[in-house]
Amino acid sequence: MSAANGVRRVWVGQNGLLSTPAVSAVIRERVGVDGSKATGAFILTASHNPGGPHEDFGIKYNMENGGPAPEAITDKIFENTKTITEYLIAEDLPNIDISTIGVANFSGPEGQFDVEVFDSASDYVKLMKSIFDFELIRKLLSSSKFTFCYDALHGVAGAYAHRIFVEELGAQESSLLNCVPKEDFGGGHPDPNLTYAKELVARMGLGKSDSAVDPPEFGAAADGDADRNMILGKRFFVTPSDSVAIIAANAVNAIPYFSSGLKGVARSMPTSAALDVVAKNLNLKFFEVPTGWKFFGNLMDAGLCSICGEESFGTGSDHIREKDGIWAVLAWLSILAFKNKENLNGDKLVTVEDIVRQHWAIYGRHYYTRYDYENVDAGAAKDLMAYLVKLQSSLDEINSSVKGARSDVSNVVNADEFEYKDPVDGSVSKHQGIRFLFEDGSRLVFRLSGTGSEGATIRLYIEQYEKNSSKTGRDSQEALAPLVSIL
C-alpha cells in the first residue's frame, strides 16, 4: 500500500520486532543510508492486552516528532474512513525477507520503492547509552550482593532485554524471564502489574506463598510493546506514582542526561500527587494533564518538561515522545548504582525499599488505590457523573456528609470537573474527570472511560496524603480506610 501511494522508502525493524519507545527513537534519531528521515510510523500492537489471532490487535500512528498522533489528526483519519471508496495496493511486489538486514530495491507503481530492514535495537541502545552511565550500572550488576530480574512477559521487550542487560551491562542470562517474544505473549496477559506478572511477583517474594529462595534485590516487568513498566524491590512493590516522583527527585544526581537540571515535570490527572510535592520542593515547573501521552509530547516539544508519568505503569522523559519501560528500569538501576557507588564492598547495599522509604521521609507518602467498575450501563454511568458534578455545587453539604461518616477525614476545600488548556497550542480538553480535593492534600477522583455498546468503565481513584514520617509505613488499606468509608 505504501508503494502504491507514492511512498519511496519503508523502514522495517528486523523480524518485524520494534518496541513502541524504539519506534519513537527511530523516528527522531535514525538517518537512512541516503540521508532520509522518517516522517511517521505505523505500530501494530496489542499493547498490554492479550494478543493473537483471536485476541486484541491495534494500529497506532506516530508523527514526525515520534509521538502519538494528536486528536486533530486522528479525528481527520476517522472522518476519512467514512467517505473512502477505494484504496490503492501494489499486489505484484515480491515478498521481502525481513529477517535479513539490508535494502531491497523495487520498481513500484510510482517509481523506485525501497524497503530497508534494520537492526531493531541499535538506534535505541545508542540512545540509552547517551542518557545513562552504563559503566556505573555495570559495576552494580557485577556486585555479588546485587541480584536482578527482568520479565518481558513474552512481549517485544525481550528483544531489547538481552542486548541491554546481558550484552551491554553484564547481567546473567538467568536474570531474564519470558524474554522470547511470542505472537500471543505465550497465552498470557502482558500487563506489568501484580495481577498478571505472576512469575516475577512470586520470584520477588510478593506471592501468596513463601519461597525458600531469597528474592532478587531488584525486579522489573514490561508490557507487550515495552512502553509500560513495573518496579519491584525484594518483597516490595513501588507504585507507578511513587516511581516517577522518585526518578524526578534523583535524576539530576544519578542520570547524566539530566545533570544540567530538569526543565519541568508532568503527570496525568488521575496519577497521585507525589510528583507535585517533588516539583514544589525542587522549584520545578509542574503540569497536570489529561490521560494520554500526546499531552506530555506537546510540553516536551516546547521545552517545558523533562520527566513525566501516569498511574497506569507509564513513565518517560523527553528523550523520545512515548512512555518507555526499559528507560524506567535503567533510571532505577542508575539511582541504585549512584546510591551504592561507594558501598559495593560494604556490609549492605541501599535497597529499593530504602530509597522509597527515604523519599517518603522527605516528601511524605501518597497512599493510593484505584477501583475499576467495568461494563457499567453507559446511560447510568453518565447519570452518575452528572450527579457528581451537581453535588460539587455545595461544599457545605459535602462536608456535612463526610463528617457524619468519618470525623477524622479532612474537609473538601475544592471540587471540580477537570479541564485542561494546553499551554502550548491553546487547545482545551473538557470533561476529563471529577475531582474532590481535601484540605490535607488527599483526593477522590472519578473518571469515565469508554461509553461504547459494551458499556462504560468508571474508574475511582482514592488518595490519602500523609506528611507525618511516623505514619508513612502503615499498610495502605489501613491508611485509605477513612476515605473509603465515606463513599
XYZ file of C-alpha atoms in Angstrom:
487
model
C 0.000 0.000 0.000
C 2.929 2.341 0.686
C 4.423 1.671 -2.741
C 1.072 2.150 -4.464
C 0.544 5.507 -2.752
C 3.881 7.031 -3.724
C 5.984 6.319 -0.639
C 9.550 5.778 -1.818
C 11.122 4.080 1.212
C 9.824 1.998 4.125
C 11.899 1.071 7.193
C 11.150 -2.196 8.989
C 12.764 -3.488 12.177
C 14.463 -6.856 11.790
C 11.919 -9.678 12.142
C 9.226 -7.015 12.440
C 10.028 -6.504 16.130
C 10.180 -2.916 17.354
C 9.099 -1.693 20.769
C 6.877 1.402 20.863
C 9.632 3.503 22.517
C 12.162 2.224 19.968
C 9.848 3.333 17.148
C 9.801 6.825 18.644
C 13.593 6.765 18.902
C 13.945 5.610 15.278
C 11.700 8.418 14.013
C 13.668 11.004 15.982
C 17.227 9.664 15.719
C 17.716 7.402 12.696
C 19.155 8.682 9.406
C 18.890 6.381 6.385
C 21.771 5.474 4.070
C 20.584 8.204 1.695
C 20.235 10.806 4.470
C 16.484 10.327 4.769
C 14.464 10.701 7.994
C 11.180 9.038 8.899
C 8.084 11.221 8.629
C 5.993 8.938 10.825
C 5.372 5.303 11.700
C 2.676 2.678 11.937
C 2.821 0.482 15.045
C 0.900 -2.792 15.028
C 0.427 -3.805 18.638
C -1.813 -5.400 21.236
C -0.082 -3.159 23.817
C -0.753 -4.509 27.333
C -3.700 -6.680 26.310
C -3.796 -10.391 25.375
C -2.717 -10.742 21.757
C -3.022 -13.180 18.906
C -5.421 -14.104 16.089
C -8.415 -14.306 18.442
C -7.397 -11.584 20.888
C -6.517 -7.887 20.781
C -4.785 -6.044 17.957
C -4.352 -2.346 17.297
C -2.825 0.094 14.819
C -1.227 3.293 16.103
C 0.177 6.150 14.074
C 3.099 8.207 15.378
C 4.002 11.623 13.999
C 7.326 13.103 12.867
C 8.167 14.081 16.471
C 7.994 10.395 17.439
C 4.835 10.794 19.493
C 1.267 9.530 19.115
C -0.861 11.401 16.621
C -2.871 14.172 18.325
C -6.663 14.159 18.310
C -6.810 16.667 15.437
C -5.036 14.134 13.212
C -6.853 11.019 14.404
C -10.167 12.830 14.012
C -9.303 13.589 10.358
C -8.283 9.960 9.797
C -11.578 8.809 11.272
C -13.554 11.221 9.105
C -11.738 9.928 6.006
C -12.774 6.355 6.842
C -16.405 7.436 6.483
C -16.002 8.570 2.884
C -13.256 6.379 1.381
C -14.494 4.369 -1.597
C -11.281 2.677 -2.742
C -7.704 2.058 -1.745
C -4.552 1.504 -3.771
C -2.375 -1.578 -3.364
C 0.593 -2.897 -5.371
C -0.051 -6.626 -5.461
C 2.869 -7.656 -7.667
C 5.742 -6.734 -5.304
C 7.720 -9.807 -4.199
C 7.829 -10.941 -0.578
C 10.656 -9.375 1.408
C 12.809 -11.273 3.897
C 12.540 -9.072 6.993
C 14.866 -11.351 8.940
C 17.861 -10.106 6.925
C 19.316 -6.622 7.424
C 19.729 -4.704 4.181
C 17.951 -2.677 1.492
C 15.741 -4.238 -1.177
C 15.021 -2.137 -4.285
C 11.940 -2.477 -6.465
C 10.237 -0.686 -9.285
C 6.927 0.383 -7.799
C 3.868 1.910 -9.472
C 5.106 5.419 -8.593
C 8.803 4.817 -9.264
C 11.636 3.251 -7.276
C 10.492 1.722 -3.982
C 12.978 0.638 -1.291
C 12.472 -1.480 1.804
C 15.216 -1.140 4.403
C 15.392 -3.761 7.145
C 17.486 -2.551 10.078
C 18.701 -3.788 13.467
C 15.745 -3.166 15.782
C 17.883 -2.429 18.822
C 20.881 -0.440 17.553
C 19.337 3.052 17.483
C 17.598 2.526 20.820
C 20.684 1.115 22.574
C 22.781 4.006 21.273
C 20.239 6.455 22.697
C 20.156 4.706 26.099
C 23.963 4.805 26.300
C 23.858 8.561 25.707
C 21.448 9.007 28.644
C 22.760 6.681 31.366
C 26.156 5.842 32.838
C 26.345 2.227 31.673
C 29.713 1.708 33.354
C 28.297 2.653 36.758
C 25.277 0.377 36.257
C 27.582 -2.432 35.117
C 29.517 -2.175 38.404
C 26.273 -2.531 40.351
C 25.139 -5.561 38.345
C 28.542 -7.199 38.767
C 28.374 -6.926 42.568
C 27.864 -10.262 44.296
C 25.429 -8.523 46.639
C 23.106 -7.282 43.884
C 20.661 -9.577 42.092
C 18.369 -8.605 39.245
C 15.334 -9.996 37.419
C 13.531 -8.704 34.312
C 10.287 -10.172 32.952
C 9.289 -9.265 29.372
C 6.034 -11.275 29.633
C 6.863 -12.716 26.184
C 6.461 -9.255 24.645
C 8.782 -7.334 22.368
C 10.894 -6.080 25.310
C 12.636 -9.444 25.267
C 14.401 -8.432 22.054
C 15.972 -5.494 23.885
C 16.489 -7.026 27.324
C 19.212 -9.449 26.225
C 21.014 -6.788 24.226
C 20.977 -4.173 27.004
C 21.018 -6.081 30.285
C 23.139 -9.074 29.288
C 25.400 -7.921 26.425
C 25.877 -4.279 27.446
C 25.539 -4.410 31.238
C 26.766 -7.913 32.016
C 23.699 -9.309 33.780
C 23.324 -13.085 33.928
C 21.133 -14.824 31.324
C 19.208 -16.292 34.261
C 18.146 -12.744 35.175
C 15.731 -12.688 32.234
C 12.232 -14.160 32.435
C 9.902 -14.787 29.483
C 12.142 -12.831 27.115
C 11.339 -14.793 23.949
C 8.774 -12.647 22.069
C 5.655 -14.605 21.114
C 2.760 -13.532 18.925
C 0.224 -14.428 21.617
C 2.503 -13.496 24.558
C 2.634 -17.173 25.486
C -1.084 -17.149 26.148
C -0.602 -14.633 28.956
C -1.810 -11.124 29.682
C 1.203 -8.827 29.127
C 0.210 -6.131 31.626
C 3.082 -5.397 34.059
C 1.205 -5.388 37.346
C 0.897 -7.509 40.467
C -2.008 -9.476 38.988
C -0.581 -10.578 35.645
C 3.203 -10.695 36.184
C 2.700 -13.723 38.425
C 6.078 -15.376 37.890
C 8.053 -12.213 38.625
C 5.857 -11.358 41.615
C 6.498 -14.809 43.092
C 10.243 -14.607 42.435
C 10.395 -11.192 44.150
C 8.798 -12.622 47.293
C 5.418 -10.943 46.838
C 3.401 -14.061 46.023
C 0.812 -15.660 48.268
C 3.139 -18.488 49.285
C 6.527 -18.009 50.882
C 9.524 -19.248 48.923
C 12.645 -20.645 50.496
C 14.712 -18.898 47.797
C 15.968 -15.415 48.694
C 14.357 -12.915 46.235
C 16.478 -10.668 43.988
C 17.251 -7.117 45.118
C 15.568 -5.603 42.062
C 12.860 -6.748 39.671
C 11.003 -5.208 36.760
C 8.440 -6.145 34.115
C 7.335 -4.795 30.738
C 4.109 -4.957 28.773
C 3.646 -6.321 25.259
C 5.097 -3.344 23.373
C 7.605 -2.404 26.104
C 6.329 1.069 26.919
C 4.929 0.255 30.388
C 6.929 -0.913 33.401
C 6.580 -2.266 36.918
C 9.337 -1.763 39.506
C 9.813 -4.136 42.434
C 12.282 -4.451 45.270
C 12.818 -7.513 47.414
C 9.317 -8.199 48.823
C 8.443 -4.592 47.976
C 6.183 -3.002 45.326
C 6.823 0.520 44.017
C 3.644 2.264 42.867
C 3.917 3.940 39.449
C 3.074 7.294 41.076
C 5.930 6.937 43.553
C 8.245 5.671 40.825
C 8.043 8.792 38.641
C 8.355 11.039 41.711
C 11.472 9.215 42.919
C 13.065 9.275 39.459
C 12.439 13.033 39.245
C 13.822 13.626 42.751
C 17.067 11.767 41.958
C 17.524 12.383 38.221
C 19.969 15.301 38.340
C 22.464 13.429 40.532
C 22.010 9.903 39.206
C 21.383 10.257 35.442
C 23.951 12.115 33.271
C 21.297 13.182 30.729
C 19.698 15.390 33.406
C 22.908 16.675 35.040
C 22.214 20.266 33.976
C 18.767 20.219 35.583
C 15.144 19.390 34.783
C 13.054 21.648 32.552
C 9.884 20.595 34.347
C 7.800 17.573 35.296
C 4.266 16.423 34.492
C 1.742 13.747 35.403
C -1.688 12.688 34.221
C -4.527 13.987 36.376
C -5.549 10.637 37.974
C -1.946 9.910 38.993
C -1.191 10.610 42.656
C 0.247 13.998 43.627
C 3.587 12.527 44.751
C 5.257 14.267 41.797
C 3.641 17.593 42.726
C 5.391 17.609 46.106
C 8.775 16.911 44.486
C 8.209 19.729 41.976
C 7.298 22.165 44.744
C 10.310 21.232 46.887
C 12.754 21.408 43.973
C 11.129 24.534 42.475
C 10.352 22.809 39.169
C 7.725 23.671 36.587
C 4.813 21.302 37.079
C 1.945 20.306 34.756
C -1.175 18.211 35.382
C -2.556 16.901 32.079
C -5.418 14.648 30.915
C -4.801 10.944 30.421
C -2.917 10.427 27.136
C 0.785 10.601 26.279
C 0.229 13.138 23.498
C -0.292 15.863 26.128
C 3.213 15.231 27.506
C 4.614 15.375 23.968
C 3.374 18.930 23.457
C 5.105 20.068 26.652
C 8.335 18.297 25.695
C 8.383 19.729 22.178
C 8.087 23.194 23.754
C 11.000 22.512 26.138
C 8.792 22.629 29.236
C 9.021 19.069 30.547
C 11.827 16.564 31.164
C 10.165 13.718 33.117
C 6.560 12.561 33.186
C 4.391 9.659 34.228
C 0.953 8.171 34.679
C -0.557 5.790 37.218
C -1.147 3.006 34.685
C 2.532 1.979 34.764
C 3.785 4.507 32.201
C 6.960 6.530 32.816
C 9.173 8.503 30.437
C 11.240 11.539 29.588
C 11.922 13.922 26.725
C 14.488 11.580 25.110
C 11.555 10.321 22.991
C 7.821 11.069 22.793
C 6.462 7.819 24.213
C 6.475 6.215 27.614
C 9.467 3.906 27.876
C 9.592 0.816 30.073
C 13.273 -0.044 29.678
C 14.227 3.621 30.212
C 12.378 3.483 33.560
C 14.258 0.323 34.560
C 17.594 1.909 33.616
C 16.608 5.028 35.583
C 16.025 2.920 38.693
C 19.254 0.981 38.164
C 21.049 4.333 37.820
C 19.608 5.555 41.130
C 20.580 2.309 42.853
C 24.067 2.454 41.323
C 24.513 6.080 42.407
C 23.323 5.395 45.960
C 25.675 2.404 46.217
C 28.729 3.610 44.283
C 30.788 3.924 47.478
C 29.091 0.959 49.105
C 29.554 -2.019 46.773
C 32.129 -3.528 49.119
C 30.206 -2.602 52.264
C 28.077 -4.754 54.508
C 24.696 -3.941 52.972
C 23.507 -2.256 49.817
C 20.975 0.564 49.743
C 17.831 -1.224 48.540
C 14.763 -0.252 46.518
C 12.744 -0.226 49.738
C 15.353 2.005 51.437
C 15.138 4.530 48.594
C 11.323 4.616 48.679
C 11.157 4.979 52.464
C 13.802 7.733 52.414
C 11.686 9.510 49.793
C 8.576 9.246 51.981
C 10.513 10.643 54.939
C 11.404 13.757 52.911
C 8.289 14.325 50.814
C 5.541 12.429 52.622
C 3.608 9.464 51.294
C 0.637 9.388 48.960
C -1.336 6.255 49.820
C -3.174 5.436 46.637
C -5.520 2.919 45.052
C -7.835 2.588 42.057
C -11.147 0.772 41.688
C -12.438 -0.115 38.220
C -16.163 -0.699 37.705
C -16.356 -2.294 34.259
C -19.247 -2.923 31.857
C -21.464 -0.421 33.641
C -24.588 0.633 31.736
C -23.432 3.653 29.713
C -26.532 5.698 30.471
C -26.333 5.021 34.192
C -22.615 5.896 34.172
C -23.323 9.266 32.567
C -26.108 9.901 35.084
C -23.715 9.205 37.949
C -21.114 11.619 36.585
C -23.780 14.291 36.119
C -24.924 13.770 39.722
C -21.350 14.162 40.999
C -20.958 17.422 39.071
C -24.212 18.705 40.593
C -23.072 17.628 44.069
C -19.951 19.787 43.722
C -22.053 22.967 43.840
C -22.395 22.701 47.638
C -19.184 22.027 49.557
C -21.017 22.587 52.862
C -23.374 19.731 52.047
C -20.491 17.501 51.009
C -18.517 18.213 54.197
C -21.557 17.665 56.369
C -21.957 14.195 54.847
C -18.221 13.488 55.164
C -18.092 14.446 58.846
C -21.223 12.424 59.504
C -19.453 9.345 58.184
C -15.913 9.967 59.489
C -14.926 12.829 61.758
C -11.235 12.171 61.109
C -11.463 12.966 57.369
C -10.394 16.468 56.290
C -12.821 18.925 54.713
C -13.239 19.104 50.951
C -11.831 22.511 50.002
C -12.283 22.318 46.254
C -14.293 20.242 43.796
C -14.340 20.494 40.019
C -14.578 18.720 36.690
C -11.030 18.682 35.395
C -10.452 20.753 32.280
C -7.081 21.257 30.639
C -5.949 24.140 28.492
C -2.766 23.186 26.695
C -0.172 25.908 27.388
C 1.489 25.195 24.044
C -1.281 25.105 21.444
C -4.174 26.541 23.469
C -6.432 23.530 22.849
C -8.962 22.756 25.584
C -9.809 19.237 26.803
C -13.038 19.140 28.816
C -14.786 16.540 30.999
C -11.551 14.782 31.943
C -12.651 13.612 35.373
C -14.396 14.773 38.536
C -12.191 15.737 41.480
C -12.810 16.234 45.191
C -9.746 17.844 46.793
C -9.289 17.709 50.575
C -7.600 20.183 52.911
C -4.810 17.751 53.840
C -3.861 17.059 50.190
C -5.974 13.919 49.795
C -8.156 13.375 46.710
C -11.091 11.443 45.310
C -11.259 11.282 41.506
C -13.981 9.767 39.316
C -13.293 9.230 35.626
C -15.455 7.761 32.880
C -13.521 5.574 30.445
C -15.326 4.379 27.342
C -19.035 4.566 26.564
C -19.439 2.051 23.740
C -22.114 -0.594 23.190
C -20.332 -2.911 25.611
C -20.905 -0.443 28.422
C -18.698 2.020 30.269
C -15.918 1.795 32.821
C -15.937 4.064 35.863
C -12.545 4.478 37.499
C -12.392 5.655 41.095
C -9.050 6.925 42.436
C -8.549 7.286 46.198
C -5.519 9.112 47.548
C -4.556 9.884 51.159
C -1.570 12.157 51.749
C 0.475 11.632 54.911
C 3.206 14.125 55.900
C 3.926 12.657 59.326
C 7.018 10.474 58.810
C 5.984 8.251 61.738
C 2.856 7.231 59.780
C 4.289 6.656 56.294
C 4.950 2.974 56.989
C 1.339 1.984 57.528
C -0.473 -0.608 55.446
C -2.242 1.077 52.510
C -5.621 -0.437 53.348
C -5.410 0.976 56.865
C -4.350 4.442 55.676
C -7.057 4.609 52.998
C -9.864 3.184 55.156
C -11.256 6.592 56.299
C -11.623 7.852 52.713
C -13.071 4.534 51.520
C -15.662 4.619 54.298
C -17.150 7.976 53.205
C -18.025 6.762 49.716
